[in-house]
XYZ file of C-alpha atoms in Angstrom:
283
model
C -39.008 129.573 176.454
C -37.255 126.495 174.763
C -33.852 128.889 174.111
C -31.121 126.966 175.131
C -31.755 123.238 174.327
C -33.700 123.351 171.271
C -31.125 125.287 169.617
C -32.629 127.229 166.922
C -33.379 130.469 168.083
C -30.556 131.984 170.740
C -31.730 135.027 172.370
C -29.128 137.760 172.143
C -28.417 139.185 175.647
C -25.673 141.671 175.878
C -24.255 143.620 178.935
C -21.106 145.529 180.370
C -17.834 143.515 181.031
C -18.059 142.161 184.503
C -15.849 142.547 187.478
C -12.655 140.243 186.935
C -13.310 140.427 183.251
C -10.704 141.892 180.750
C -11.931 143.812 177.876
C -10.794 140.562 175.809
C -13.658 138.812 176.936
C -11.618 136.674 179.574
C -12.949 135.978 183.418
C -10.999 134.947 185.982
C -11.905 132.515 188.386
C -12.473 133.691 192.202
C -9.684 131.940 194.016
C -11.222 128.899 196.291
C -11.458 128.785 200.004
C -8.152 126.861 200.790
C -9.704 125.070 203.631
C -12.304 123.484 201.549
C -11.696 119.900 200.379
C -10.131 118.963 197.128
C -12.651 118.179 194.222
C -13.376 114.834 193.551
C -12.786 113.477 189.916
C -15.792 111.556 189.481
C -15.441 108.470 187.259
C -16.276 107.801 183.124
C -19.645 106.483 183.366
C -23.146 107.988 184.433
C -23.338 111.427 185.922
C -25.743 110.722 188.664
C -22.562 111.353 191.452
C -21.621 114.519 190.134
C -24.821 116.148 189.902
C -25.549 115.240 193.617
C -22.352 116.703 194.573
C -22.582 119.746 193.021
C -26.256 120.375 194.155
C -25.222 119.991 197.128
C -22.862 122.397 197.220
C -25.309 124.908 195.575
C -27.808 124.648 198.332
C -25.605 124.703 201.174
C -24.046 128.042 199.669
C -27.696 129.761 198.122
C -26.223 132.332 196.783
C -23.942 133.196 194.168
C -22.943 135.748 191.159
C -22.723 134.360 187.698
C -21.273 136.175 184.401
C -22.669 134.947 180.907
C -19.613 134.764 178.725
C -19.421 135.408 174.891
C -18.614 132.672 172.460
C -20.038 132.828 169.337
C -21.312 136.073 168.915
C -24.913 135.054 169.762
C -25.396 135.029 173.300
C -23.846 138.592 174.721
C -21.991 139.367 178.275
C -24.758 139.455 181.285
C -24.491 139.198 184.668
C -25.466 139.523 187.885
C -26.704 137.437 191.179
C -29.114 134.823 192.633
C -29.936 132.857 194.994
C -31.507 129.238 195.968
C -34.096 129.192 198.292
C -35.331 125.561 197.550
C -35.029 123.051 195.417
C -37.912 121.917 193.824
C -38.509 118.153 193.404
C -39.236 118.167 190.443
C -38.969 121.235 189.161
C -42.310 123.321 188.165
C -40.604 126.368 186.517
C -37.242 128.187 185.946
C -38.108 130.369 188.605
C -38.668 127.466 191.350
C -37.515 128.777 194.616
C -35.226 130.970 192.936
C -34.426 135.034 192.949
C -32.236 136.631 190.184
C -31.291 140.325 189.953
C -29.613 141.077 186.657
C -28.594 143.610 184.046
C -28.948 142.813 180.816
C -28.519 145.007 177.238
C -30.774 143.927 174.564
C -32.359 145.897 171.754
C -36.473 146.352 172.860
C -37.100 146.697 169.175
C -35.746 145.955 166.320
C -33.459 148.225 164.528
C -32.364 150.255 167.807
C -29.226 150.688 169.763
C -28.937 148.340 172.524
C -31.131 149.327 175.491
C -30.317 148.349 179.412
C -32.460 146.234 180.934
C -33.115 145.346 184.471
C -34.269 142.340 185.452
C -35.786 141.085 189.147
C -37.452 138.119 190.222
C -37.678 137.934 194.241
C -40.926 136.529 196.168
C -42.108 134.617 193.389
C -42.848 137.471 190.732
C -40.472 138.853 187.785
C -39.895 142.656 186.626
C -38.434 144.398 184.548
C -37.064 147.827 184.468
C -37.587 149.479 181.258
C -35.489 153.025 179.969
C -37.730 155.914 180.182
C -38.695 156.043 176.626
C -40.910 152.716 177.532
C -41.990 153.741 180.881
C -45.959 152.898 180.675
C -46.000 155.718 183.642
C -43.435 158.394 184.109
C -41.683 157.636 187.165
C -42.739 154.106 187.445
C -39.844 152.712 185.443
C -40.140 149.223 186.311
C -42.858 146.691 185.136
C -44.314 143.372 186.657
C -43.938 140.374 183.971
C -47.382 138.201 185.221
C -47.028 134.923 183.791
C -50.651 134.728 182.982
C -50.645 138.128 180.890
C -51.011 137.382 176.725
C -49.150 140.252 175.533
C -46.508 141.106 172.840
C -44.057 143.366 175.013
C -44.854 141.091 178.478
C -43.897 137.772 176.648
C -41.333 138.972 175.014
C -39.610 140.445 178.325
C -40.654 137.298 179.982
C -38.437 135.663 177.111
C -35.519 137.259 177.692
C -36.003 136.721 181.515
C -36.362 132.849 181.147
C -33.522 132.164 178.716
C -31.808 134.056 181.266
C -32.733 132.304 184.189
C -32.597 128.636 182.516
C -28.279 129.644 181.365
C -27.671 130.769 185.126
C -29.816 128.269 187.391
C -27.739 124.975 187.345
C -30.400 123.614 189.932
C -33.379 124.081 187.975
C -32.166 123.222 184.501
C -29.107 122.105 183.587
C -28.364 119.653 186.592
C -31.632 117.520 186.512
C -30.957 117.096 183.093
C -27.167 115.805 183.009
C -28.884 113.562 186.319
C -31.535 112.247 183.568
C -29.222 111.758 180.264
C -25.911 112.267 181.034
C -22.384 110.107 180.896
C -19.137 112.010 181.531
C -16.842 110.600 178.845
C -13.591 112.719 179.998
C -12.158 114.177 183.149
C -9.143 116.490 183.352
C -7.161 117.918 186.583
C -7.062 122.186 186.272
C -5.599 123.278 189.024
C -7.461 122.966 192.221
C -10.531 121.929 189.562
C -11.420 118.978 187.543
C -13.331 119.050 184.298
C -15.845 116.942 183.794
C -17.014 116.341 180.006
C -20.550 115.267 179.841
C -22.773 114.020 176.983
C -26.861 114.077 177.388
C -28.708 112.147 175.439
C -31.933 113.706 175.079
C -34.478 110.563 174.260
C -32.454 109.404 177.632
C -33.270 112.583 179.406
C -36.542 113.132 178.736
C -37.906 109.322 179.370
C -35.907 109.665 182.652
C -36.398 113.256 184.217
C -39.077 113.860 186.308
C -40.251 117.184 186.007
C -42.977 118.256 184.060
C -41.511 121.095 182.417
C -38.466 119.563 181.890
C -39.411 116.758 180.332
C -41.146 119.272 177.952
C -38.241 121.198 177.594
C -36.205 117.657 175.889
C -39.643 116.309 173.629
C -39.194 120.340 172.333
C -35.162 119.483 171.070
C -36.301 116.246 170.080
C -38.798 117.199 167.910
C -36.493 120.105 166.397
C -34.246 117.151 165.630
C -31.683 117.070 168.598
C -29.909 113.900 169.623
C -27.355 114.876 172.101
C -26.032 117.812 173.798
C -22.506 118.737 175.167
C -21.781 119.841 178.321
C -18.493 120.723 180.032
C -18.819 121.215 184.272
C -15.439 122.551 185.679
C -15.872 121.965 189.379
C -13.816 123.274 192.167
C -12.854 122.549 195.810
C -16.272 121.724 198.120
C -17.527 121.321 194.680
C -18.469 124.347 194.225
C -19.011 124.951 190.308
C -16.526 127.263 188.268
C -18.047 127.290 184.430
C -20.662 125.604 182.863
C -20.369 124.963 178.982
C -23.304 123.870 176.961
C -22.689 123.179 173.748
C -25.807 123.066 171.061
C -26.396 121.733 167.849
C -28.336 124.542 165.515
C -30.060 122.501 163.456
C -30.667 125.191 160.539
C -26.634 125.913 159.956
C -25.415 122.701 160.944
C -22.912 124.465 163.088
C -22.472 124.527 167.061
C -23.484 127.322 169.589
C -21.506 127.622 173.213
C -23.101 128.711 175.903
C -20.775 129.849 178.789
C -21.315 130.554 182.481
C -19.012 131.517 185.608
C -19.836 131.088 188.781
C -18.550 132.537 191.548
C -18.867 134.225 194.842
C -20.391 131.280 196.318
C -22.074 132.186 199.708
C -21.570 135.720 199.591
C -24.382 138.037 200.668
C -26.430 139.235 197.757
C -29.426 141.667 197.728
C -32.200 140.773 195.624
C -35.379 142.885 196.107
C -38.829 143.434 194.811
C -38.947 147.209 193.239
C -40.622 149.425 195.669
C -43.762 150.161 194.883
C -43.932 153.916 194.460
C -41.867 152.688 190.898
C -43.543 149.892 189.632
C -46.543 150.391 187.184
C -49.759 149.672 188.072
C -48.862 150.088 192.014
């Protein structure tokens, strides 16, 4: 599940353009309340500060809709919406106290056209609904992803799901690990948002981050020979968080990979279900 920070291998997940996106590839920001406060521009130096601030906001809002955004060619358009019940301290999984409903389009074998995918993880337990051709039942398109099943087609859906979830959770992945490693080395005013430039170091990171599976997550890029990683945070009034940027050494081409996510919609009712059961396999 080591996607995004190792670096090496990005999963290619591809979708629809998104509401408020042009079919250039740009998304525009959701205006901000105008009655929240002004973000704060938090000093060059460690980014403990803006990592509280921001999970803060986060968990006071719960829920939000995020859109994956194309950079390089290797991680395609997704999106959709989740939702924070908890925050884990420290964090056991991707999935801690969290609930994602998203489409997805990505090829389920090699060689075809890209399929849609439907992915669902709500009371603790992921699913995904397959297209018809892949239905293990007819009429019981979607499928239960059991973290404790060995199998080709579960762990590879299971894949997909958890390079999903780690891009689009802030609270559960990115965030503790900016907390661990990170110094913001720039900030710049945009708008009614301030950028914050961040470097991790990942030695840093993972002697200092808590979490289990986090700290598994840096020894991973640092044994696949990653040093650093860059991130960019632009944060908004009631610092609520715009766009994350991740920025990734590959360590086989020697070139960079961008991973981009918008956030918006900060508060707003979402509905995130478990599939009924008269559609899931096995039920």
């Amino acid at each position: 599940m080591r996607v995004l920070m190792a670096g090496l291998v990005l999963l290619a997940i591809a979708g629809c353009d998104a509401p408020g996106q042009s079919a250039g590839g740009v998304v525009q920001l959701s205006p901000t309340q105008p009655s929240s406060p002004p973000p704060v521009t938090h000093r060059v130096g460690g980014a403990g500060s803006l990592v509280e601030a921001v999970t803060k906001a986060v968990l006071a809002k719960s829920t939000y809709h995020f859109v994956v955004v194309p950079s390089d060619g290797l991680l395609k358009p997704s999106e959709g919406d989740a939702r924070v019940l908890r925050l884990a301290e420290p964090v056991k999984s991707v999935v801690d106290g969290l609930e994602l409903a998203s489409t997805v389009r990505t090829p389920l074998q090699q060689g075809r056209p890209l399929d849609e995918l439907r992915l669902v993880t709500a009371q603790g337990e992921s699913y995904a609904k397959l297209p018809a051709e892949f239905e293990k039942q007819k009429g019981k398109p979607w499928l239960p992803l059991p973290r404790n099943l060995d199998s080709e087609l579960n762990n590879n859906l299971l894949e997909v799901h958890d390079s999903l979830a780690q891009a689009v959770t802030p609270t559960n992945y990115h965030l503790p690990i900016i907390a661990a490693g990170g110094f913001i080395h720039a900030t710049a005013v945009e708008g009614q948002c301030v950028r914050h430039s961040v470097t991790v170091d990942l030695k840093q990171a993972a002697e200092k981050v808590e979490s289990v599976y986090l700290k598994e997550e840096m020894q991973y890029a640092l044994g696949s020979g990653g040093k650093t990683v860059e991130y960019e945070l632009l944060v908004c009034r009631g610092d609520e968080l715009a766009q994350l940027k991740m920025i990734v050494p590959v360590m086989s081409t020697g070139k960079v990979s961008t991973t981009e996510i918008r956030f918006s919609d900060w508060g707003k009712p979402v509905t995130i279900a478990a599939p009924p059961d008269a559609e899931t396999f096995g039920r």
